Coordinates of C-alpha atoms in Angstrom, one line a residue:
M1 CA -13.5 -12.4 -21.3
S2 CA -16.7 -11.4 -23.1
F3 CA -18.1 -8.0 -23.9
R4 CA -21.5 -6.9 -25.0
R5 CA -21.5 -5.3 -28.4
G6 CA -22.8 -1.7 -28.6
V7 CA -22.8 -1.1 -24.8
V8 CA -20.0 1.1 -23.4
R9 CA -19.7 1.3 -19.6
Q10 CA -19.3 4.8 -18.3
S11 CA -16.3 5.3 -16.1
K12 CA -13.9 8.1 -15.6
F13 CA -11.1 5.5 -15.4
R14 CA -11.9 3.9 -18.8
H15 CA -9.2 5.9 -20.5
V16 CA -6.4 5.6 -17.9
F17 CA -3.2 5.3 -19.7
A18 CA 0.2 4.2 -18.5
Q19 CA 3.5 5.9 -19.5
A20 CA 7.1 5.1 -18.5
W21 CA 9.3 8.0 -17.5
K22 CA 12.1 9.0 -19.7
A23 CA 15.5 7.3 -19.3
E24 CA 17.1 10.3 -17.6
H25 CA 14.5 10.1 -14.8
C26 CA 15.1 6.4 -14.1
I27 CA 17.5 5.0 -11.5
D28 CA 20.3 3.1 -13.1
D29 CA 22.9 0.5 -12.1
V30 CA 20.9 -0.9 -9.2
R31 CA 21.7 -4.6 -8.5
V32 CA 18.2 -5.8 -7.8
S33 CA 18.1 -8.9 -5.6
R34 CA 17.9 -12.3 -7.2
V35 CA 16.0 -14.1 -4.3
T36 CA 13.4 -16.6 -5.5
W37 CA 10.8 -15.3 -3.0
D38 CA 7.7 -14.0 -4.8
G39 CA 7.6 -10.5 -3.3
P40 CA 7.6 -7.0 -4.7
L41 CA 11.3 -6.3 -3.6
C42 CA 10.5 -2.6 -3.6
A43 CA 8.6 -0.1 -1.4
V44 CA 7.8 3.5 -2.1
N45 CA 6.4 6.4 -0.1
P46 CA 6.2 10.2 -0.7
K47 CA 9.8 10.6 0.6
F48 CA 11.8 7.5 -0.3
T49 CA 12.3 4.5 -2.6
A50 CA 13.5 1.3 -1.0
V51 CA 14.9 -1.5 -3.2
V52 CA 16.1 -4.9 -2.0
I53 CA 19.6 -5.5 -3.6
E54 CA 22.2 -8.2 -4.0
S55 CA 24.8 -8.1 -1.3
G56 CA 27.6 -10.4 -0.2
G57 CA 27.6 -11.8 3.3
G58 CA 24.1 -10.8 4.4
G59 CA 21.0 -8.8 3.3
A60 CA 20.8 -5.2 2.3
F61 CA 18.5 -2.7 0.7
L62 CA 18.9 0.7 -0.9
V63 CA 17.0 3.7 0.4
L64 CA 17.0 6.7 -2.0
P65 CA 15.1 10.0 -2.0
L66 CA 12.0 9.8 -4.2
N67 CA 13.4 12.4 -6.6
K68 CA 16.7 10.6 -7.1
S69 CA 17.5 9.6 -10.6
G70 CA 20.5 8.6 -12.7
R71 CA 23.3 6.2 -12.0
I72 CA 23.8 4.8 -8.5
D73 CA 27.4 4.6 -7.4
Q74 CA 28.6 1.3 -5.9
A75 CA 29.6 3.2 -2.8
T76 CA 26.1 4.4 -2.1
P77 CA 25.3 3.6 1.5
T78 CA 22.7 0.9 2.2
V79 CA 20.7 -0.5 5.1
C80 CA 22.7 -3.7 5.8
G81 CA 22.0 -5.1 9.3
H82 CA 20.6 -8.5 8.3
A83 CA 22.7 -11.7 8.3
A84 CA 20.9 -13.2 5.3
P85 CA 19.0 -11.9 2.2
V86 CA 16.2 -9.5 2.7
L87 CA 12.8 -10.8 1.4
D88 CA 10.4 -7.9 2.0
V89 CA 10.5 -4.2 3.0
Q90 CA 7.5 -2.0 3.9
W91 CA 7.2 1.7 4.8
C92 CA 5.2 2.6 7.9
P93 CA 2.0 4.3 6.8
H94 CA 2.2 6.7 9.8
D95 CA 5.8 7.8 9.6
D96 CA 7.5 8.2 6.2
N97 CA 10.9 7.8 7.8
V98 CA 10.3 4.4 9.3
I99 CA 10.7 1.1 7.4
A100 CA 10.5 -2.5 8.3
S101 CA 12.5 -5.3 6.7
A102 CA 12.0 -9.1 6.8
S103 CA 14.8 -11.6 6.1
E104 CA 15.9 -15.2 5.7
D105 CA 17.7 -14.8 9.1
C106 CA 14.3 -15.2 10.8
T107 CA 14.2 -11.6 12.1
V108 CA 12.3 -8.5 11.3
K109 CA 14.1 -5.2 11.8
V110 CA 12.6 -1.7 12.0
W111 CA 14.8 1.3 10.8
Q112 CA 14.5 5.1 11.2
I113 CA 15.8 6.7 8.0
P114 CA 17.2 10.2 8.5
E115 CA 15.6 13.2 6.7
G116 CA 17.2 13.5 3.2
G117 CA 18.3 9.8 3.2
L118 CA 21.3 7.8 4.3
T119 CA 24.7 9.5 4.7
G120 CA 26.5 6.2 5.6
P121 CA 25.8 2.5 5.9
M122 CA 23.0 1.8 8.5
T123 CA 23.6 -1.4 10.5
E124 CA 21.8 -0.6 13.8
P125 CA 18.0 -0.9 13.7
V126 CA 15.6 0.8 16.1
V127 CA 14.2 -2.5 17.1
T128 CA 14.7 -6.2 16.2
L129 CA 11.7 -8.5 16.4
E130 CA 12.6 -12.1 17.1
G131 CA 9.7 -14.6 17.2
H132 CA 9.9 -16.7 14.0
S133 CA 11.9 -19.9 13.7
K134 CA 12.1 -19.8 9.9
R135 CA 12.6 -17.1 7.3
V136 CA 10.2 -14.2 7.3
G137 CA 8.8 -13.1 4.0
I138 CA 5.6 -11.1 4.6
L139 CA 5.2 -7.7 6.3
A140 CA 2.0 -5.7 6.7
W141 CA 1.7 -2.5 8.8
H142 CA -1.7 -1.9 10.5
P143 CA -3.6 0.6 8.3
T144 CA -4.9 2.8 11.2
A145 CA -3.2 1.9 14.5
F146 CA 0.2 3.4 15.2
N147 CA 3.2 1.0 15.6
I148 CA 1.3 -2.2 15.0
L149 CA 3.1 -4.5 12.5
L150 CA 2.1 -8.0 11.3
T151 CA 4.7 -10.5 10.1
A152 CA 4.3 -14.0 8.6
G153 CA 7.0 -16.6 8.0
C154 CA 7.8 -20.0 6.6
D155 CA 7.1 -21.5 10.1
N156 CA 3.3 -20.9 9.2
L157 CA 3.1 -18.4 12.1
V158 CA 1.4 -15.0 11.9
C159 CA 2.8 -12.6 14.5
V160 CA 1.4 -9.1 15.5
W161 CA 3.9 -6.8 17.2
D162 CA 3.8 -3.5 19.0
V163 CA 6.9 -1.9 17.5
G164 CA 7.0 0.8 20.1
T165 CA 7.8 -1.7 22.8
G166 CA 9.2 -4.5 20.7
E167 CA 6.6 -6.8 22.2
L168 CA 4.9 -9.7 20.5
V169 CA 1.2 -9.0 21.3
Y170 CA -0.5 -11.8 19.3
Q171 CA 0.5 -15.0 17.6
I172 CA -1.7 -17.1 15.3
A173 CA -0.1 -20.5 15.3
D174 CA -2.8 -23.1 14.5
A175 CA -4.7 -21.5 11.6
H176 CA -2.4 -22.4 8.7
P177 CA -1.2 -26.0 8.1
D178 CA 1.2 -24.9 5.4
L179 CA 3.2 -22.0 3.9
I180 CA 1.4 -18.6 4.0
Y181 CA 1.4 -16.8 0.6
S182 CA 0.0 -13.4 1.6
V183 CA -1.7 -11.4 4.3
S184 CA -3.9 -8.3 4.0
W185 CA -5.6 -6.1 6.6
N186 CA -9.1 -4.8 6.0
R187 CA -9.7 -1.0 5.9
E188 CA -10.3 -0.6 9.6
G189 CA -7.7 -3.2 10.7
S190 CA -10.1 -5.3 12.6
A191 CA -9.5 -8.5 10.5
I192 CA -7.0 -10.0 8.1
C193 CA -7.3 -12.3 5.1
T194 CA -4.7 -14.9 4.2
V195 CA -4.1 -17.4 1.5
C196 CA -2.0 -20.5 2.1
K197 CA -0.4 -23.4 0.2
D198 CA -3.5 -25.5 1.1
K199 CA -5.4 -23.3 -1.4
A200 CA -7.7 -21.9 1.3
L201 CA -8.7 -18.3 1.8
R202 CA -9.2 -17.4 5.5
V203 CA -10.6 -14.4 7.3
I204 CA -9.1 -14.1 10.7
D205 CA -9.6 -11.9 13.8
P206 CA -6.0 -11.3 14.8
R207 CA -6.7 -10.2 18.3
R208 CA -8.7 -13.4 19.2
G209 CA -6.8 -15.6 16.9
T210 CA -10.0 -17.1 15.6
V211 CA -10.8 -18.0 11.9
L212 CA -14.0 -16.2 11.0
K213 CA -14.4 -17.6 7.5
V214 CA -12.8 -20.3 5.4
K215 CA -13.1 -21.0 1.6
E216 CA -11.4 -24.1 0.5
K217 CA -9.9 -24.2 -3.0
V218 CA -10.1 -20.6 -3.9
H219 CA -8.1 -21.4 -7.1
D220 CA -7.5 -25.0 -8.2
G221 CA -3.9 -24.5 -9.4
T222 CA -1.0 -25.4 -7.3
R223 CA 1.1 -22.3 -7.8
P224 CA 1.1 -19.4 -5.3
M225 CA -2.0 -17.2 -4.7
R226 CA -2.5 -13.7 -3.4
A227 CA -5.4 -12.0 -1.7
V228 CA -6.2 -8.4 -0.8
F229 CA -9.1 -6.9 1.2
L230 CA -11.1 -4.2 -0.6
S231 CA -12.5 -1.1 1.1
D232 CA -16.1 -2.5 1.1
G233 CA -15.1 -5.7 2.8
K234 CA -14.9 -7.9 -0.3
I235 CA -11.7 -9.9 -1.1
L236 CA -9.9 -10.1 -4.4
T237 CA -7.7 -13.1 -5.1
T238 CA -5.2 -14.0 -7.8
G239 CA -4.1 -17.6 -8.6
F240 CA -4.1 -20.3 -11.2
S241 CA -6.7 -22.7 -12.6
R242 CA -6.2 -26.4 -12.9
M243 CA -5.0 -25.8 -16.5
S244 CA -2.4 -23.3 -15.2
E245 CA -4.3 -20.3 -16.5
R246 CA -3.9 -17.2 -14.4
Q247 CA -7.1 -16.1 -12.7
L248 CA -8.6 -13.2 -10.8
A249 CA -11.6 -13.8 -8.5
L250 CA -13.8 -11.6 -6.3
W251 CA -15.3 -12.9 -3.1
D252 CA -18.1 -11.6 -0.8
T253 CA -17.1 -12.3 2.8
R254 CA -20.8 -12.7 3.8
D255 CA -21.2 -15.7 1.5
M256 CA -18.0 -17.3 0.1
S257 CA -19.7 -20.4 -1.4
E258 CA -19.2 -19.1 -4.9
P259 CA -17.1 -16.2 -6.2
M260 CA -18.9 -13.0 -7.4
A261 CA -16.7 -12.9 -10.5
V262 CA -13.9 -14.9 -12.1
Q263 CA -11.7 -13.8 -15.0
E264 CA -9.1 -15.9 -16.7
M265 CA -6.2 -14.1 -18.3
D266 CA -3.3 -16.1 -19.8
T267 CA -1.0 -19.1 -19.2
S268 CA 2.1 -17.6 -17.7
N269 CA 4.0 -18.9 -14.7
G270 CA 4.5 -15.5 -13.0
V271 CA 2.7 -14.9 -9.7
L272 CA 0.2 -12.0 -10.1
L273 CA 0.9 -9.4 -7.3
P274 CA -2.3 -7.3 -6.7
Y275 CA -2.0 -3.6 -5.8
Y276 CA -5.2 -2.0 -4.6
D277 CA -6.1 1.7 -4.6
P278 CA -9.1 2.2 -2.2
D279 CA -9.7 5.7 -3.4
T280 CA -10.4 4.8 -7.0
N281 CA -11.4 1.1 -6.3
M282 CA -8.9 0.0 -9.0
V283 CA -6.7 -3.1 -8.8
Y284 CA -3.4 -3.3 -10.7
L285 CA -2.0 -6.8 -11.4
C286 CA 1.8 -6.9 -11.8
G287 CA 3.1 -10.4 -12.7
K288 CA 6.7 -11.3 -11.8
G289 CA 8.6 -12.0 -15.0
D290 CA 5.8 -10.3 -17.1
C291 CA 6.2 -7.4 -19.4
T292 CA 2.7 -6.1 -18.6
I293 CA 0.7 -4.4 -15.9
R294 CA -3.1 -5.0 -16.1
Y295 CA -5.6 -2.8 -14.4
F296 CA -9.2 -3.3 -13.4
E297 CA -12.0 -1.3 -11.8
V298 CA -14.2 -3.0 -9.1
T299 CA -17.8 -1.8 -9.0
D300 CA -21.2 -2.9 -7.5
E301 CA -22.5 -3.7 -11.0
S302 CA -22.2 -7.1 -12.7
P303 CA -19.7 -8.4 -13.8
Y304 CA -18.2 -6.5 -10.8
V305 CA -14.6 -6.6 -12.1
H306 CA -14.1 -4.5 -15.2
F307 CA -10.9 -4.8 -17.3
L308 CA -9.7 -1.3 -18.2
S309 CA -6.4 -1.7 -20.1
L310 CA -2.8 -2.9 -19.8
Y311 CA 0.6 -1.4 -19.9
S312 CA 3.1 -3.4 -22.0
S313 CA 6.8 -3.0 -22.4
K314 CA 9.7 -5.0 -23.8
E315 CA 11.5 -5.9 -20.6
P316 CA 10.1 -8.1 -17.8
Q317 CA 9.7 -6.9 -14.2
R318 CA 11.5 -8.4 -11.3
G319 CA 9.2 -6.7 -8.9
A320 CA 7.4 -3.3 -8.4
G321 CA 6.8 -0.7 -5.8
F322 CA 3.4 1.1 -5.6
L323 CA 3.5 4.8 -4.5
S324 CA 0.9 5.8 -1.9
K325 CA -1.7 8.3 -3.1
R326 CA -0.1 11.1 -1.1
G327 CA 2.9 11.0 -3.4
V328 CA 1.2 11.3 -6.9
D329 CA 1.3 14.4 -9.0
V330 CA -2.3 15.8 -8.8
N331 CA -1.5 18.6 -11.3
K332 CA -0.9 16.0 -14.0
C333 CA -4.0 13.9 -13.1
E334 CA -1.7 11.1 -12.0
I335 CA -3.8 8.5 -10.1
A336 CA -1.1 5.9 -9.5
R337 CA 2.6 5.4 -10.0
F338 CA 4.7 2.2 -10.1
Y339 CA 8.4 1.7 -9.7
K340 CA 9.2 -1.2 -12.0
L341 CA 12.3 -3.2 -11.2
H342 CA 14.5 -4.3 -14.1
E343 CA 17.7 -6.4 -13.6
R344 CA 19.8 -3.2 -13.2
K345 CA 17.3 -0.4 -13.3
V346 CA 14.2 1.2 -11.5
E347 CA 11.7 2.7 -13.9
P348 CA 8.8 4.9 -12.8
I349 CA 5.5 4.3 -14.6
S350 CA 2.7 6.8 -14.2
M351 CA -1.0 6.0 -14.5
T352 CA -2.8 9.1 -15.7
V353 CA -6.4 10.1 -16.5
P354 CA -6.4 12.5 -19.5
R355 CA -8.0 15.8 -18.6
K356 CA -7.7 19.2 -20.4
S357 CA -8.6 21.4 -17.3
D358 CA -5.8 22.7 -15.1
L359 CA -8.1 22.8 -12.1
F360 CA -7.9 20.2 -9.3
Q361 CA -10.0 17.2 -10.4
G362 CA -11.9 16.4 -7.2
D363 CA -13.7 13.4 -8.7
L364 CA -10.3 11.7 -9.3
Y365 CA -9.0 12.5 -5.9
P366 CA -11.4 11.8 -3.1
D367 CA -9.9 12.3 0.4
T368 CA -7.2 9.7 1.0
A369 CA -5.7 8.1 4.1
S370 CA -3.6 10.5 6.1
V371 CA -0.2 9.9 7.7
E372 CA -1.8 10.5 11.1
P373 CA -2.9 7.2 12.8
S374 CA -6.5 6.9 14.0
L375 CA -5.5 4.8 17.0
L376 CA -2.6 4.2 19.3
A377 CA -1.2 0.7 19.6
E378 CA -2.7 0.2 23.1
D379 CA -6.1 1.3 21.9
W380 CA -6.2 -1.3 19.1
I381 CA -4.8 -4.0 21.4
A382 CA -7.7 -3.1 23.9
G383 CA -10.2 -3.8 21.1
Q384 CA -10.9 -0.5 19.5
D385 CA -11.2 -0.1 15.7
A386 CA -11.4 3.1 13.6
P387 CA -11.4 3.9 9.9
P388 CA -8.4 5.9 8.5
L389 CA -8.2 9.6 9.1
L390 CA -8.5 11.3 5.7
V391 CA -6.8 14.2 4.1
S392 CA -7.5 16.2 0.9
L393 CA -5.1 16.2 -2.0
S394 CA -6.3 19.6 -3.3
G395 CA -3.3 21.6 -4.3
G396 CA -1.0 18.6 -3.8
Y397 CA -0.2 16.8 -0.6
V398 CA 2.2 18.6 1.8
G399 CA 3.1 16.4 4.8
A400 CA 3.2 17.9 8.2
P401 CA 5.2 16.5 11.1
S402 CA 3.1 14.2 13.2
K403 CA 2.1 15.1 16.7
N404 CA 2.3 11.4 17.7
R405 CA 6.0 11.1 17.1
D406 CA 9.2 12.3 18.6
T407 CA 12.8 12.4 17.4
L408 CA 14.8 9.2 17.7
R409 CA 17.3 10.0 20.5
N410 CA 19.2 6.8 21.4
K411 CA 19.4 3.2 20.5
P412 CA 17.3 0.5 22.3
K413 CA 18.7 -1.3 25.2
L414 CA 18.3 -4.8 26.4
S415 CA 17.8 -5.4 30.1
S416 CA 16.0 -8.0 32.2
Q417 CA 12.9 -7.0 34.1
G418 CA 12.0 -8.1 37.6
S419 CA 14.2 -9.2 40.5
G420 CA 14.8 -12.8 41.4
T421 CA 12.9 -14.2 38.4
D422 CA 13.9 -16.1 35.3
S423 CA 12.0 -13.9 32.9
P424 CA 13.8 -13.5 29.5
P425 CA 15.3 -10.1 28.5
V426 CA 12.7 -7.7 27.1
P427 CA 13.7 -4.9 24.7
Q428 CA 13.3 -1.5 26.2
Q429 CA 12.2 0.6 23.3
A430 CA 12.6 4.2 24.6
A431 CA 14.0 4.9 21.2
M432 CA 11.0 4.0 19.0
P433 CA 8.9 7.1 18.3
T434 CA 5.6 6.5 20.1
A435 CA 2.9 8.6 21.5
T436 CA 2.8 6.6 24.8
T437 CA 6.5 7.0 25.8
R438 CA 6.7 8.3 29.3
E439 CA 9.7 10.0 30.8
P440 CA 10.5 9.1 34.4
E441 CA 9.7 12.6 35.7
S442 CA 7.2 14.2 38.0
E443 CA 3.5 14.4 37.3
G444 CA 3.7 18.2 37.1
V445 CA 5.8 18.1 33.9
G446 CA 3.2 15.8 32.3
V447 CA 0.4 18.3 33.1
V448 CA 2.3 21.2 31.6
Q449 CA 3.0 19.2 28.4
Q450 CA -0.7 18.3 28.2
R451 CA -1.7 21.9 28.3
V452 CA 0.8 22.8 25.6
I453 CA -0.6 20.0 23.4
Q454 CA -4.2 21.2 24.0
G455 CA -3.1 24.8 22.9
E456 CA -1.5 23.4 19.8
G457 CA -4.6 21.4 19.1
A458 CA -6.8 24.6 19.1
S459 CA -4.5 26.4 16.6
D460 CA -4.4 23.2 14.5
R461 CA -8.2 23.1 14.4
V462 CA -8.3 26.7 13.2
K463 CA -5.7 25.9 10.5
R464 CA -7.7 22.8 9.4
E465 CA -10.9 24.8 9.2
E466 CA -9.2 27.4 7.0
E467 CA -7.8 24.6 4.8
V468 CA -11.2 22.9 4.5
L469 CA -12.8 26.2 3.5
S470 CA -10.2 26.9 0.8
E471 CA -10.7 23.4 -0.5
V472 CA -14.4 23.8 -0.7
L473 CA -14.1 27.1 -2.5
A474 CA -11.7 25.5 -5.0
E475 CA -14.0 22.6 -5.6
V476 CA -17.0 25.0 -6.1
K477 CA -14.9 26.9 -8.6
A478 CA -14.0 23.7 -10.4
L479 CA -17.7 22.6 -10.5
R480 CA -18.8 26.0 -11.8
S481 CA -16.3 25.7 -14.7
V482 CA -17.6 22.1 -15.4
V483 CA -21.2 23.3 -15.4
L484 CA -20.4 26.2 -17.8
A485 CA -18.6 23.9 -20.2
Q486 CA -21.4 21.3 -20.1
G487 CA -24.0 24.1 -20.7
Q488 CA -22.0 25.2 -23.8
R489 CA -21.8 21.6 -25.0
I490 CA -25.6 21.1 -24.6
E491 CA -26.3 24.3 -26.4
L492 CA -24.1 23.2 -29.4
L493 CA -25.8 19.8 -29.5
E494 CA -29.3 21.3 -29.5
R495 CA -28.3 23.5 -32.4
Q496 CA -27.0 20.5 -34.3
L497 CA -30.2 18.6 -33.6
A498 CA -32.4 21.4 -34.8
R499 CA -30.4 21.6 -38.1
I500 CA -30.8 17.8 -38.5
E501 CA -34.6 18.0 -37.9
D502 CA -34.9 20.9 -40.4
G503 CA -33.1 18.9 -43.0
D504 CA -30.1 21.2 -43.2
V505 CA -27.6 18.3 -42.6

């Protein structure tokens, strides 16, 4: 890595520093899973922390309220419906109470966590997705469409599900000749990028099942790679060189003949897991078995990927959960938070930008992705795409119940459809919260419900306009204080310059 002497790049994230929370705020006595799968083993949202744990006779994971700390009792209830170890867990971006889990038992299960957390062991999922013939290790919720979930397994298949109906809507079977290492959606959810054991990076249209772009030998090393879509359509990959040095590369999907940037870091065996923040355009690299977390800023200026700093500790990490931006503490200028997994502990680590002002720092917190989906599942399946709906973090994020969801009433049932046919049983998912659920009642009830929803929409619009106005006023106030402070600073510098010119200094 080379730096030009005497030139300092201006960036508000140049001084981001990481700090582990005090011991009393950590979660202790957690038996973190020992599976050899190179996954994060942890998922975090503004309500809950989920950690994959060791369990006898099957697979289980803990779900704890986000503010939970201290020692975890061995009798703490778990989500334990899998018949083999759990390999991945992911929270739904459009419902903070819904989580998906993938397992070595070849299934994916979706769970509805009660408000406040578990009060007893949870063994019955909302829906079980069965379509893989080997263990499933990758989950990726669609970023903007409600109830769309992507899964990838060791059978080299990529499956796209409508969780609301339990239906397999797309399957990509021929694109990957070997084990899939990672899958990432682009910002609108119109394409995915994958990396595979054959060392190729692919950009795929999941609805058509067509491979749009292929780059052979993204990294020359034989160890696992990772790839993540950035918000501007570029792709960032991590992997290994031929000499087993860990690498970071940036690719422009319009021309993938050569990488835009390549950085070599060190010679460690740990797979680098990239965590991307689209609001700040920062990438955090967390290596399994490492004691460090590196962070970079991606810009449009050469060399495009700028190393910022690294967090270092004494103990290596077994995995890490990355908190969505809606959960960070804006009052402390916290721009990211990790939940680092130790062998028997979960340790929060805050990434903070030092600021003296107590005002909301609008430049650090652009509007972020809301919990509300932009599309329904059937809209996306029909070919529509939409960017995420955004929400301001001014004053801290306060989640409102979604209009697209209903309370879980009963468990799903299995029944065969059609009469006199040999069609297989199809899961009837009346239970999964979905905006398209229809009750078998008269048309008149639907019309009344529609009018009520329209009335609610008008009052919601008024509330949103009032919130936007208050946010604008707060930002104007913050800008005014910044302008006054800069004016005083300029005046002071002018006085010092005059003294220098007069020979007083």
